[in-house]
Structures are given as C-alpha cells and as structure tokens.
Amino acid sequence: MKKIILLIAIFISGFVTAQVGQSRILKVKDGQMDKFISGVSKKTKMFNDNEGSDKYFTFRILTGPNTNDFIRVRWMESISELDNYNPDSEEQKYWQKNVMPYYTEGTARVWSRNANLSYVPENPSGDLRRVIYYNYKDSGEQDFWRFRQRVKKAMEASGYESAMNVLWCSSGCSGNWVQVRFHHDGYLGQESDYGEPLQSMIQKYNEMYGEDAYEQDSNNVDESLTTDGRRIRHLMLIPEMSSSSWN
C-alpha cells in the first residue's frame, strides 16, 4: 500500500506546477503550403522569438491519418497563461491576416508535462519525435505509471543520451491519454538510440527491479491499455516555424 501511495504522489506532484502545451492541428489548404509556411515563420520570428514572449513550436506530422498536417504548440510554464490570450493584439491580428486564410483548424488539446517521469539529458538534441500515444484503463493506472517511473530511473542509471518527455492530456481527450515523446537526431539517430543504448537501459532496469522485470512490466502495460490504446506517430520539429528555445 505504501508503494502505491508513493507512486500516486510522484505522479500527481509532477503536475502541481507543470509546464503545459496547448496544441492545435492545422490542416493546410490545397495549394497554400508555401504561403502557410512563410506566414507562420514570419509571425513566429516577429512575435515569439524574444525573451518573455509566448513560445510556439511547430511540428510537421510525418505518419498517420494527419500526414503532412502540422501541430502548433503554445508552450507555457503554467496553464494560467491561457488567460493572457488577446484576440485584438497585434500578434493575433497578424496571424489572422497572414496565416489563417491558408489552413483549417483541427483538434485542440491541452497537455501537461510530468517532470518527475520525463528524462532530459544534459545536452539533448534532435528534431525528430517518435511519439507513442497511450490510452489506459482506469483499472490499469498503477501498472501504467509504475512502468513510466521505472523507465525514467533506468534511463538515469544507464546514462541514456536521448530525451523522453511524458505528457498527460488534461483537456480535449476522451479517456486517460498520455503521450511519451522520444527525441532523435533523424531516423538514423532513432535506429542508433534503439540499439545499444536501449539494451543498456533494459539491462539496468532488470538489475534494479528484478530478472525479466522489463518484459513483465511491459506486458502489464499492454494489459492496462484500452482497445486501440497505443498509437505511434512521427513528428518533425520545424525550427524556422518555431521559437528558438525548447524546454
């Protein structure tokens, strides 16, 4: 019982002052790609690339039903920053005039980052994101989050060199959706990261939690998920359409 309470406490405490991302899917209209990219790039450089300005990051979706659409993320230190939206600001007027005519808007969601379960090495790099979206059952909460906690600790212990961020959907989703984002330096970097570094992490995991613990805990996570509760997508960060610093 004490372990369960501790696990829940670690999970919840990661969201007390969590960083938050407000994401929107943007579907570019036929024949308008160049104007869309130009408009977003100019708007970001003008309004979102200075210290103290709102931070926005743009990802091109590489796989899945929304291939070649974009995800635009407003990244905030606190959800209270959503109160600062002003539709009459010069920034929003610029967007409405120079970007909005070239896309239609899809799903919007709010994601909270769990710092306690995320892992960011000293010098993370790579614009490619391999993102695993999970939807777990209420009854599977303990198994799901225990695995994520243990993976974080095993990454630290093995000196894993790639970043992993864990975000929980706090608005706009049906069910217990979580995204785990792995950062890679292109597909070659992904191939390399999932070679020896991954095997070293798994070995450390088993040393810390028992023989075959990684496989057993992975199987428990599989059982914790809903039908269609695991989806894998690749995204590419577009630097010229994004603020220059990433948290």
Coordinates of N, CA and C in Angstrom, one line a residue:
M1 N 0.8 -1.2 0.0 CA 0.0 0.0 0.0 C 0.9 1.3 0.0
K2 N 2.0 1.2 0.8 CA 2.8 2.4 0.8 C 3.4 2.7 -0.5
K3 N 3.8 1.6 -1.3 CA 4.4 1.8 -2.6 C 3.4 2.5 -3.6
I4 N 2.1 2.0 -3.5 CA 1.1 2.6 -4.3 C 0.9 4.1 -4.0
I5 N 0.8 4.4 -2.7 CA 0.6 5.8 -2.3 C 1.8 6.7 -2.8
L6 N 3.0 6.1 -2.7 CA 4.2 6.9 -3.1 C 4.1 7.1 -4.6
L7 N 3.8 6.1 -5.4 CA 3.7 6.2 -6.8 C 2.7 7.2 -7.2
I8 N 1.5 7.2 -6.6 CA 0.5 8.2 -6.9 C 1.0 9.6 -6.6
A9 N 1.7 9.7 -5.5 CA 2.2 11.0 -5.0 C 3.2 11.6 -6.1
I10 N 4.1 10.7 -6.6 CA 5.1 11.1 -7.6 C 4.4 11.5 -8.8
F11 N 3.3 10.8 -9.2 CA 2.6 11.1 -10.4 C 1.9 12.5 -10.3
I12 N 1.2 12.7 -9.2 CA 0.5 13.9 -9.0 C 1.4 15.1 -8.8
S13 N 2.5 15.0 -8.1 CA 3.4 16.1 -7.8 C 4.0 16.7 -9.1
G14 N 4.1 15.8 -10.1 CA 4.7 16.3 -11.3 C 3.8 17.2 -12.1
F15 N 2.6 17.4 -11.7 CA 1.6 18.3 -12.3 C 1.3 19.5 -11.5
V16 N 1.8 19.6 -10.3 CA 1.4 20.7 -9.4 C 1.8 22.0 -10.1
T17 N 3.0 22.1 -10.6 CA 3.5 23.3 -11.3 C 3.9 22.9 -12.7
A18 N 3.2 22.1 -13.3 CA 3.6 21.5 -14.6 C 3.6 22.5 -15.7
Q19 N 4.6 22.3 -16.6 CA 4.6 23.0 -17.9 C 3.4 22.5 -18.7
V20 N 2.9 23.3 -19.5 CA 1.7 23.0 -20.3 C 1.8 23.3 -21.7
G21 N 1.4 22.4 -22.6 CA 1.3 22.7 -24.0 C -0.1 22.7 -24.6
Q22 N -0.5 23.8 -25.2 CA -1.8 23.9 -25.9 C -1.5 23.6 -27.4
S23 N -2.0 22.5 -27.8 CA -1.7 22.0 -29.2 C -3.0 22.2 -30.1
R24 N -2.7 22.5 -31.4 CA -3.8 22.5 -32.4 C -3.2 21.8 -33.6
I25 N -4.1 21.1 -34.3 CA -3.8 20.5 -35.6 C -4.2 21.5 -36.6
L26 N -3.3 21.9 -37.5 CA -3.6 22.8 -38.6 C -3.5 22.1 -39.9
K27 N -4.6 22.1 -40.7 CA -4.6 21.4 -42.0 C -4.5 22.4 -43.1
V28 N -3.4 22.4 -43.8 CA -3.1 23.4 -44.8 C -4.0 23.1 -46.0
K29 N -4.6 24.2 -46.6 CA -5.4 24.1 -47.7 C -4.6 23.8 -49.0
D30 N -5.3 23.1 -49.9 CA -4.6 22.7 -51.1 C -4.0 24.0 -51.8
G31 N -2.7 23.8 -52.2 CA -2.0 24.9 -52.9 C -1.5 26.0 -52.1
Q32 N -1.7 25.9 -50.8 CA -1.4 27.1 -49.9 C -0.2 26.8 -49.0
M33 N 0.6 25.7 -49.2 CA 1.6 25.3 -48.3 C 2.7 26.4 -48.2
D34 N 3.2 26.9 -49.3 CA 4.3 27.9 -49.3 C 3.8 29.2 -48.5
K35 N 2.6 29.6 -48.7 CA 2.1 30.8 -48.0 C 1.9 30.5 -46.5
F36 N 1.5 29.3 -46.2 CA 1.3 29.0 -44.8 C 2.6 28.9 -44.1
I37 N 3.6 28.3 -44.7 CA 4.9 28.2 -44.0 C 5.6 29.5 -43.9
S38 N 5.5 30.3 -44.9 CA 6.0 31.7 -44.8 C 5.4 32.5 -43.8
G39 N 4.0 32.5 -43.7 CA 3.3 33.3 -42.7 C 3.6 32.9 -41.3
V40 N 3.6 31.5 -41.0 CA 3.9 31.1 -39.7 C 5.4 31.4 -39.3
S41 N 6.3 31.3 -40.2 CA 7.7 31.6 -39.9 C 7.9 33.1 -39.6
K42 N 7.3 33.9 -40.4 CA 7.4 35.4 -40.1 C 6.8 35.8 -38.8
K43 N 5.6 35.2 -38.6 CA 4.9 35.6 -37.4 C 5.7 35.1 -36.1
T44 N 6.2 33.9 -36.2 CA 7.0 33.4 -35.0 C 8.2 34.3 -34.8
K45 N 8.9 34.6 -35.8 CA 10.1 35.4 -35.7 C 9.8 36.8 -35.1
M46 N 8.7 37.4 -35.6 CA 8.3 38.7 -35.1 C 7.8 38.8 -33.7
F47 N 7.0 37.8 -33.3 CA 6.3 37.9 -32.0 C 6.7 36.8 -31.0
N48 N 7.4 35.8 -31.4 CA 7.6 34.7 -30.4 C 9.0 34.2 -30.3
D49 N 10.0 35.1 -30.6 CA 11.4 34.7 -30.6 C 12.2 35.6 -29.7
N50 N 11.5 36.3 -28.7 CA 12.2 37.1 -27.8 C 12.0 36.7 -26.4
E51 N 12.9 37.0 -25.5 CA 12.8 36.6 -24.1 C 11.5 37.3 -23.5
G52 N 10.7 36.5 -22.9 CA 9.4 37.0 -22.3 C 8.2 36.8 -23.2
S53 N 8.5 36.5 -24.5 CA 7.3 36.4 -25.4 C 6.7 35.0 -25.3
D54 N 5.5 34.8 -25.8 CA 4.9 33.5 -25.8 C 5.7 32.6 -26.8
K55 N 5.9 31.3 -26.3 CA 6.7 30.4 -27.1 C 5.8 29.4 -27.9
Y56 N 6.1 29.3 -29.2 CA 5.3 28.4 -30.1 C 6.3 27.5 -30.8
F57 N 5.8 26.2 -31.0 CA 6.7 25.2 -31.7 C 5.8 24.5 -32.7
T58 N 6.3 24.3 -33.9 CA 5.5 23.8 -35.0 C 6.2 22.5 -35.4
F59 N 5.3 21.4 -35.5 CA 5.8 20.1 -35.9 C 5.0 19.7 -37.1
R60 N 5.7 19.1 -38.1 CA 5.0 18.5 -39.3 C 4.8 17.1 -38.9
I61 N 3.6 16.6 -39.2 CA 3.2 15.2 -38.9 C 3.6 14.4 -40.1
L62 N 4.4 13.4 -39.8 CA 5.0 12.5 -40.8 C 4.3 11.2 -41.1
T63 N 3.5 10.7 -40.1 CA 2.8 9.5 -40.3 C 1.4 9.5 -39.7
G64 N 0.6 8.6 -40.1 CA -0.8 8.5 -39.6 C -1.8 9.3 -40.4
P65 N -3.0 9.3 -40.0 CA -4.1 9.9 -40.7 C -3.9 11.4 -41.1
N66 N -3.1 12.1 -40.2 CA -2.9 13.6 -40.5 C -1.5 13.9 -41.1
T67 N -1.0 12.9 -41.8 CA 0.3 13.1 -42.5 C 0.3 14.4 -43.3
N68 N 1.4 15.2 -43.1 CA 1.6 16.5 -43.8 C 0.8 17.6 -43.3
D69 N 0.0 17.3 -42.2 CA -0.6 18.4 -41.5 C 0.4 18.9 -40.5
F70 N 0.1 19.9 -39.7 CA 1.0 20.4 -38.7 C 0.4 20.5 -37.3
I71 N 1.2 20.3 -36.3 CA 0.8 20.6 -34.9 C 1.5 21.8 -34.4
R72 N 0.8 22.8 -34.0 CA 1.3 24.1 -33.5 C 1.0 24.1 -32.0
V73 N 2.1 24.2 -31.2 CA 2.0 24.1 -29.7 C 2.5 25.4 -29.1
R74 N 1.6 25.9 -28.3 CA 1.9 27.1 -27.4 C 2.4 26.5 -26.1
W75 N 3.7 26.7 -25.8 CA 4.3 26.1 -24.6 C 4.4 27.1 -23.4
M76 N 3.9 26.7 -22.3 CA 3.7 27.6 -21.2 C 4.2 27.0 -19.9
E77 N 4.7 27.9 -19.0 CA 5.1 27.4 -17.6 C 3.9 27.1 -16.8
S78 N 2.7 27.6 -17.0 CA 1.6 27.4 -16.2 C 0.3 27.5 -17.1
I79 N -0.7 26.7 -16.8 CA -2.0 26.8 -17.5 C -2.6 28.2 -17.4
S80 N -2.3 29.0 -16.3 CA -2.8 30.3 -16.1 C -2.5 31.2 -17.3
E81 N -1.4 30.9 -18.0 CA -1.0 31.8 -19.1 C -2.1 31.8 -20.2
L82 N -3.0 30.8 -20.2 CA -4.0 30.9 -21.2 C -5.0 32.1 -21.1
D83 N -5.0 32.6 -19.9 CA -5.8 33.8 -19.6 C -5.3 35.0 -20.3
N84 N -4.0 35.0 -20.8 CA -3.4 36.2 -21.4 C -3.8 36.3 -22.9
Y85 N -4.6 35.4 -23.5 CA -4.9 35.5 -24.9 C -5.7 36.8 -25.2
N86 N -5.3 37.5 -26.2 CA -6.0 38.8 -26.5 C -6.2 38.7 -28.0
P87 N -7.4 38.5 -28.5 CA -7.7 38.4 -29.9 C -7.5 39.7 -30.7
D88 N -7.4 40.8 -29.9 CA -7.2 42.1 -30.6 C -5.7 42.6 -30.6
S89 N -4.8 41.7 -30.1 CA -3.4 42.1 -30.1 C -2.8 42.2 -31.5
E90 N -1.7 42.9 -31.7 CA -1.1 42.9 -33.0 C -0.6 41.5 -33.4
E91 N -0.2 40.7 -32.5 CA 0.2 39.4 -32.8 C -0.9 38.6 -33.4
Q92 N -2.1 38.6 -32.8 CA -3.2 37.8 -33.3 C -3.8 38.4 -34.6
K93 N -3.7 39.7 -34.7 CA -4.1 40.4 -36.0 C -3.2 39.9 -37.1
Y94 N -1.9 39.8 -36.8 CA -1.0 39.4 -37.9 C -1.3 38.0 -38.3
W95 N -1.6 37.1 -37.3 CA -1.9 35.7 -37.6 C -3.2 35.6 -38.4
Q96 N -4.2 36.3 -38.0 CA -5.5 36.3 -38.7 C -5.3 36.7 -40.2
K97 N -4.5 37.7 -40.4 CA -4.3 38.2 -41.8 C -3.4 37.4 -42.6
N98 N -2.3 36.9 -42.1 CA -1.2 36.3 -42.9 C -1.1 34.8 -42.8
V99 N -1.8 34.2 -41.9 CA -1.7 32.7 -41.7 C -3.1 32.1 -41.8
M100 N -4.1 32.6 -41.1 CA -5.4 31.9 -41.0 C -6.1 31.6 -42.4
P101 N -5.9 32.5 -43.4 CA -6.5 32.1 -44.7 C -6.1 30.8 -45.3
Y102 N -4.9 30.3 -44.9 CA -4.3 29.2 -45.6 C -4.5 27.8 -44.9
Y103 N -5.2 27.8 -43.8 CA -5.4 26.5 -43.2 C -6.8 26.4 -42.6
T104 N -7.2 25.2 -42.2 CA -8.4 24.9 -41.4 C -7.9 24.3 -40.1
E105 N -8.6 24.5 -39.0 CA -8.1 24.0 -37.7 C -8.8 22.7 -37.3
G106 N -8.0 21.8 -36.9 CA -8.4 20.5 -36.4 C -8.5 20.5 -34.9
T107 N -8.3 19.4 -34.3 CA -8.4 19.1 -32.9 C -7.5 20.0 -32.0
A108 N -8.0 20.6 -30.9 CA -7.2 21.3 -30.0 C -7.2 20.5 -28.7
R109 N -6.0 20.5 -28.0 CA -5.9 19.8 -26.7 C -4.9 20.5 -25.8
V110 N -5.0 20.2 -24.6 CA -4.0 20.8 -23.6 C -3.3 19.6 -22.9
W111 N -2.0 19.7 -22.9 CA -1.1 18.6 -22.4 C -0.3 19.1 -21.2
S112 N -0.2 18.4 -20.1 CA 0.6 18.8 -19.0 C 1.8 17.8 -18.9
R113 N 3.0 18.4 -18.8 CA 4.2 17.6 -18.7 C 4.5 17.2 -17.3
N114 N 4.8 15.9 -17.1 CA 5.2 15.4 -15.8 C 6.7 15.4 -15.7
A115 N 7.3 16.4 -15.0 CA 8.7 16.5 -14.9 C 9.3 15.3 -14.1
N116 N 8.6 14.7 -13.2 CA 9.1 13.6 -12.4 C 9.3 12.3 -13.2
L117 N 8.5 12.2 -14.3 CA 8.6 11.0 -15.1 C 9.3 11.2 -16.5
S118 N 9.6 12.5 -16.8 CA 10.3 12.8 -18.0 C 11.8 12.7 -17.8
Y119 N 12.6 12.5 -18.9 CA 14.0 12.4 -18.8 C 14.7 13.3 -19.8
V120 N 15.5 14.2 -19.4 CA 16.2 15.1 -20.4 C 17.6 15.1 -20.0
P121 N 18.5 14.6 -20.8 CA 20.0 14.6 -20.5 C 20.5 16.0 -20.6
E122 N 21.8 16.1 -20.3 CA 22.4 17.4 -20.2 C 22.4 18.2 -21.6
N123 N 22.7 17.5 -22.7 CA 22.7 18.1 -24.0 C 21.8 17.4 -25.0
P124 N 20.5 17.5 -24.8 CA 19.6 16.8 -25.7 C 19.6 17.4 -27.1
S125 N 19.4 16.6 -28.1 CA 19.4 17.1 -29.5 C 18.4 16.3 -30.3
G126 N 18.2 16.8 -31.5 CA 17.3 16.1 -32.5 C 16.0 16.7 -32.6
D127 N 15.6 16.9 -33.9 CA 14.3 17.4 -34.2 C 13.2 16.4 -34.5
L128 N 13.6 15.1 -34.7 CA 12.6 14.1 -34.9 C 12.0 13.6 -33.6
R129 N 10.7 13.5 -33.6 CA 10.0 12.9 -32.4 C 9.3 11.7 -32.8
R130 N 9.6 10.6 -32.1 CA 8.8 9.4 -32.1 C 7.8 9.4 -30.9
V131 N 6.6 9.6 -31.2 CA 5.6 9.8 -30.1 C 4.7 8.6 -30.0
I132 N 4.6 8.1 -28.8 CA 3.7 7.0 -28.5 C 2.5 7.5 -27.7
Y133 N 1.3 7.4 -28.3 CA 0.1 7.9 -27.6 C -0.5 6.6 -26.9
Y134 N -0.7 6.7 -25.6 CA -1.4 5.6 -24.8 C -2.7 6.1 -24.3
N135 N -3.6 5.1 -24.2 CA -4.9 5.4 -23.5 C -5.1 4.2 -22.6
Y136 N -5.0 4.4 -21.3 CA -5.0 3.3 -20.3 C -6.4 3.3 -19.6
K137 N -6.8 2.1 -19.2 CA -8.0 1.9 -18.4 C -7.8 2.5 -17.0
D138 N -8.9 2.9 -16.4 CA -8.9 3.3 -15.0 C -8.2 2.3 -14.1
S139 N -8.5 1.0 -14.4 CA -8.0 -0.1 -13.6 C -6.5 -0.3 -13.8
G140 N -6.0 0.2 -14.9 CA -4.6 0.0 -15.3 C -3.7 1.1 -14.9
E141 N -4.2 2.1 -14.1 CA -3.4 3.3 -13.8 C -2.1 2.9 -13.1
Q142 N -2.2 2.1 -12.1 CA -1.0 1.7 -11.3 C 0.1 1.1 -12.2
D143 N -0.3 0.1 -13.0 CA 0.7 -0.6 -13.8 C 1.3 0.4 -14.8
F144 N 0.5 1.2 -15.4 CA 1.0 2.1 -16.4 C 2.0 3.1 -15.8
W145 N 1.7 3.8 -14.7 CA 2.6 4.8 -14.2 C 3.8 4.2 -13.5
R146 N 3.7 3.0 -12.9 CA 4.8 2.4 -12.3 C 5.9 2.1 -13.4
F147 N 5.5 1.6 -14.6 CA 6.4 1.4 -15.7 C 7.1 2.7 -16.1
R148 N 6.4 3.8 -16.2 CA 6.9 5.0 -16.6 C 7.9 5.5 -15.6
Q149 N 7.6 5.4 -14.3 CA 8.5 5.8 -13.3 C 9.8 5.0 -13.3
R150 N 9.7 3.7 -13.5 CA 10.9 2.8 -13.6 C 11.7 3.1 -14.8
V151 N 11.1 3.3 -15.9 CA 11.9 3.7 -17.2 C 12.7 4.9 -16.9
K152 N 12.1 5.9 -16.3 CA 12.8 7.2 -16.0 C 14.1 6.9 -15.2
K153 N 13.9 6.1 -14.1 CA 15.0 5.8 -13.2 C 16.1 5.0 -13.9
A154 N 15.7 4.0 -14.8 CA 16.6 3.2 -15.5 C 17.4 4.0 -16.6
M155 N 16.7 5.0 -17.2 CA 17.4 5.9 -18.1 C 18.5 6.7 -17.4
E156 N 18.2 7.2 -16.2 CA 19.1 7.9 -15.4 C 20.3 7.1 -15.1
A157 N 20.0 5.9 -14.6 CA 21.1 5.0 -14.2 C 22.0 4.5 -15.3
S158 N 21.4 4.4 -16.5 CA 22.2 3.9 -17.6 C 22.9 5.0 -18.4
G159 N 22.6 6.2 -18.1 CA 23.2 7.4 -18.8 C 22.7 7.5 -20.2
Y160 N 21.4 7.2 -20.4 CA 20.7 7.3 -21.7 C 20.9 8.8 -22.2
E161 N 21.2 8.9 -23.5 CA 21.6 10.2 -24.1 C 20.5 10.9 -24.8
S162 N 19.4 10.3 -25.0 CA 18.3 10.9 -25.7 C 17.2 11.3 -24.7
A163 N 16.4 12.4 -25.1 CA 15.4 12.9 -24.2 C 14.1 12.1 -24.4
M164 N 13.3 12.0 -23.3 CA 12.0 11.4 -23.3 C 11.1 12.3 -22.4
N165 N 10.0 12.8 -23.0 CA 9.1 13.7 -22.3 C 7.7 13.0 -22.2
V166 N 7.1 13.0 -21.0 CA 5.9 12.4 -20.7 C 4.8 13.5 -20.4
L167 N 3.8 13.4 -21.2 CA 2.7 14.4 -21.1 C 1.4 13.8 -21.0
W168 N 0.5 14.3 -20.1 CA -0.8 13.8 -19.9 C -1.8 14.8 -20.4
C169 N -2.9 14.2 -21.1 CA -3.9 15.1 -21.7 C -4.8 15.6 -20.6
S170 N -4.8 16.9 -20.4 CA -5.6 17.5 -19.3 C -6.9 18.1 -19.8
S171 N -7.0 18.2 -21.2 CA -8.3 18.8 -21.7 C -8.3 18.4 -23.2
G172 N -9.5 18.0 -23.7 CA -9.6 17.7 -25.1 C -9.6 16.3 -25.5
C173 N -9.4 15.4 -24.5 CA -9.3 14.0 -24.8 C -10.4 13.2 -24.2
S174 N -10.7 12.0 -24.7 CA -11.7 11.1 -24.1 C -10.9 9.9 -23.5
G175 N -10.9 9.8 -22.2 CA -10.1 8.7 -21.6 C -8.8 9.2 -21.0
N176 N -7.9 8.3 -20.6 CA -6.7 8.6 -20.0 C -5.5 8.6 -21.0
W177 N -5.5 9.6 -21.8 CA -4.5 9.7 -22.9 C -3.2 10.3 -22.4
V178 N -2.1 9.6 -22.7 CA -0.7 10.1 -22.4 C 0.1 10.0 -23.7
Q179 N 1.0 11.0 -23.8 CA 2.0 10.9 -24.9 C 3.4 10.8 -24.3
V180 N 4.2 9.9 -24.9 CA 5.6 9.8 -24.5 C 6.4 10.1 -25.7
R181 N 7.2 11.2 -25.6 CA 7.9 11.7 -26.8 C 9.4 11.4 -26.7
F182 N 9.9 10.7 -27.7 CA 11.3 10.4 -27.7 C 12.0 11.3 -28.8
H183 N 13.1 11.9 -28.4 CA 13.8 12.8 -29.3 C 14.9 12.1 -30.0
H184 N 15.0 12.3 -31.3 CA 16.1 11.6 -32.1 C 16.7 12.5 -33.1
D185 N 17.9 12.3 -33.4 CA 18.6 13.0 -34.5 C 18.3 12.4 -35.8
G186 N 17.1 12.5 -36.3 CA 16.7 11.8 -37.6 C 16.4 10.4 -37.4
Y187 N 16.1 9.7 -38.4 CA 15.8 8.3 -38.4 C 17.0 7.5 -38.1
L188 N 18.2 7.9 -38.6 CA 19.4 7.2 -38.2 C 19.7 7.3 -36.7
G189 N 19.4 8.5 -36.1 CA 19.5 8.6 -34.7 C 18.6 7.7 -33.9
Q190 N 17.3 7.6 -34.4 CA 16.4 6.7 -33.8 C 16.9 5.2 -33.8
E191 N 17.4 4.8 -35.0 CA 18.0 3.5 -35.1 C 19.1 3.3 -34.1
S192 N 20.0 4.3 -34.0 CA 21.1 4.2 -33.1 C 20.6 4.1 -31.6
D193 N 19.7 5.0 -31.3 CA 19.2 5.1 -29.9 C 18.5 3.8 -29.5
Y194 N 17.9 3.1 -30.4 CA 17.1 1.9 -30.1 C 18.0 0.6 -30.2
G195 N 19.3 0.9 -30.4 CA 20.3 -0.2 -30.4 C 20.9 -0.4 -29.0
E196 N 22.2 -0.2 -28.9 CA 22.9 -0.4 -27.7 C 22.4 0.4 -26.5
P197 N 22.1 1.7 -26.7 CA 21.5 2.5 -25.5 C 20.3 1.9 -24.9
L198 N 19.3 1.4 -25.8 CA 18.1 0.9 -25.3 C 18.4 -0.4 -24.5
Q199 N 19.3 -1.3 -25.1 CA 19.6 -2.5 -24.4 C 20.2 -2.3 -23.1
S200 N 21.1 -1.3 -23.0 CA 21.7 -0.9 -21.7 C 20.7 -0.5 -20.7
M201 N 19.7 0.3 -21.2 CA 18.7 0.7 -20.3 C 17.8 -0.4 -19.7
I202 N 17.5 -1.4 -20.6 CA 16.7 -2.5 -20.2 C 17.5 -3.4 -19.3
Q203 N 18.8 -3.5 -19.5 CA 19.7 -4.3 -18.6 C 19.7 -3.6 -17.2
K204 N 19.8 -2.3 -17.2 CA 19.8 -1.6 -15.9 C 18.4 -1.7 -15.2
Y205 N 17.4 -1.7 -16.0 CA 16.0 -1.8 -15.5 C 15.9 -3.2 -14.7
N206 N 16.4 -4.2 -15.4 CA 16.3 -5.6 -14.8 C 17.2 -5.7 -13.6
E207 N 18.3 -5.0 -13.6 CA 19.2 -5.1 -12.4 C 18.5 -4.4 -11.2
M208 N 17.8 -3.3 -11.5 CA 17.2 -2.5 -10.4 C 15.9 -3.2 -9.9
Y209 N 15.1 -3.9 -10.8 CA 13.8 -4.3 -10.4 C 13.5 -5.8 -10.5
G210 N 14.6 -6.5 -10.9 CA 14.5 -8.0 -10.9 C 14.6 -8.6 -12.3
E211 N 15.0 -9.8 -12.3 CA 15.2 -10.5 -13.6 C 13.9 -10.5 -14.4
D212 N 14.0 -10.1 -15.7 CA 12.9 -10.1 -16.6 C 11.8 -9.0 -16.2
A213 N 12.2 -8.1 -15.3 CA 11.2 -7.1 -14.9 C 10.7 -6.2 -16.0
Y214 N 11.6 -5.9 -16.9 CA 11.2 -5.0 -18.0 C 10.1 -5.7 -18.9
E215 N 10.3 -6.9 -19.2 CA 9.3 -7.7 -20.0 C 8.0 -7.8 -19.3
Q216 N 8.1 -8.2 -18.0 CA 6.9 -8.4 -17.2 C 6.1 -7.1 -17.1
D217 N 6.8 -6.0 -16.8 CA 6.1 -4.7 -16.6 C 5.6 -4.2 -18.0
S218 N 6.3 -4.5 -19.1 CA 5.8 -4.1 -20.4 C 4.5 -4.8 -20.7
N219 N 4.5 -6.1 -20.3 CA 3.2 -6.9 -20.6 C 2.1 -6.4 -19.7
N220 N 2.4 -5.9 -18.5 CA 1.3 -5.3 -17.6 C 0.8 -4.0 -18.2
V221 N 1.7 -3.3 -18.9 CA 1.2 -2.0 -19.5 C 0.3 -2.4 -20.7
D222 N 0.7 -3.4 -21.5 CA -0.2 -3.9 -22.6 C -1.6 -4.2 -22.1
E223 N -1.6 -4.9 -20.9 CA -2.9 -5.2 -20.3 C -3.7 -4.0 -19.8
S224 N -3.0 -3.0 -19.5 CA -3.6 -1.8 -18.9 C -4.3 -0.9 -19.9
L225 N -4.0 -1.2 -21.2 CA -4.5 -0.2 -22.2 C -5.9 -0.6 -22.7
T226 N -6.6 0.4 -23.2 CA -7.9 0.2 -23.9 C -7.6 -0.4 -25.3
T227 N -8.7 -0.8 -25.9 CA -8.6 -1.2 -27.3 C -8.1 0.0 -28.1
D228 N -7.2 -0.3 -29.0 CA -6.6 0.8 -29.8 C -5.9 1.9 -28.9
G229 N -5.4 1.4 -27.7 CA -4.8 2.3 -26.7 C -3.3 2.6 -26.9
R230 N -2.8 2.2 -28.1 CA -1.4 2.6 -28.4 C -1.3 3.0 -29.8
R231 N -0.9 4.2 -30.1 CA -0.7 4.7 -31.4 C 0.7 5.4 -31.5
I232 N 1.4 5.1 -32.6 CA 2.7 5.6 -32.8 C 2.7 6.6 -34.0
R233 N 3.3 7.8 -33.8 CA 3.4 8.8 -34.8 C 4.8 9.3 -34.8
H234 N 5.2 9.8 -36.0 CA 6.5 10.5 -36.1 C 6.2 12.0 -36.4
L235 N 6.8 12.9 -35.8 CA 6.7 14.3 -36.0 C 8.1 14.9 -36.2
M236 N 8.1 16.0 -37.0 CA 9.4 16.7 -37.2 C 9.3 18.2 -36.7
L237 N 10.1 18.6 -35.8 CA 10.1 20.0 -35.4 C 10.6 20.8 -36.6
I238 N 9.9 21.9 -36.9 CA 10.4 22.8 -38.0 C 10.9 24.1 -37.3
P239 N 12.3 24.2 -37.2 CA 12.9 25.3 -36.5 C 12.5 26.7 -36.9
E240 N 12.4 26.9 -38.3 CA 12.1 28.2 -38.8 C 10.6 28.6 -38.5
M241 N 9.8 27.6 -38.1 CA 8.4 27.9 -37.7 C 8.2 27.9 -36.2
S242 N 9.3 27.9 -35.4 CA 9.2 27.7 -34.0 C 10.1 28.7 -33.3
S243 N 9.7 28.9 -32.0 CA 10.6 29.8 -31.2 C 11.9 29.1 -31.0
S244 N 13.0 29.9 -30.7 CA 14.3 29.3 -30.8 C 14.7 28.5 -29.6
S245 N 14.0 28.5 -28.5 CA 14.3 27.7 -27.3 C 13.3 26.6 -27.1
W246 N 13.7 25.4 -26.7 CA 12.8 24.3 -26.4 C 13.0 23.9 -25.0
N247 N 11.9 23.7 -24.2 CA 12.0 23.2 -22.8 C 12.0 21.7 -22.8

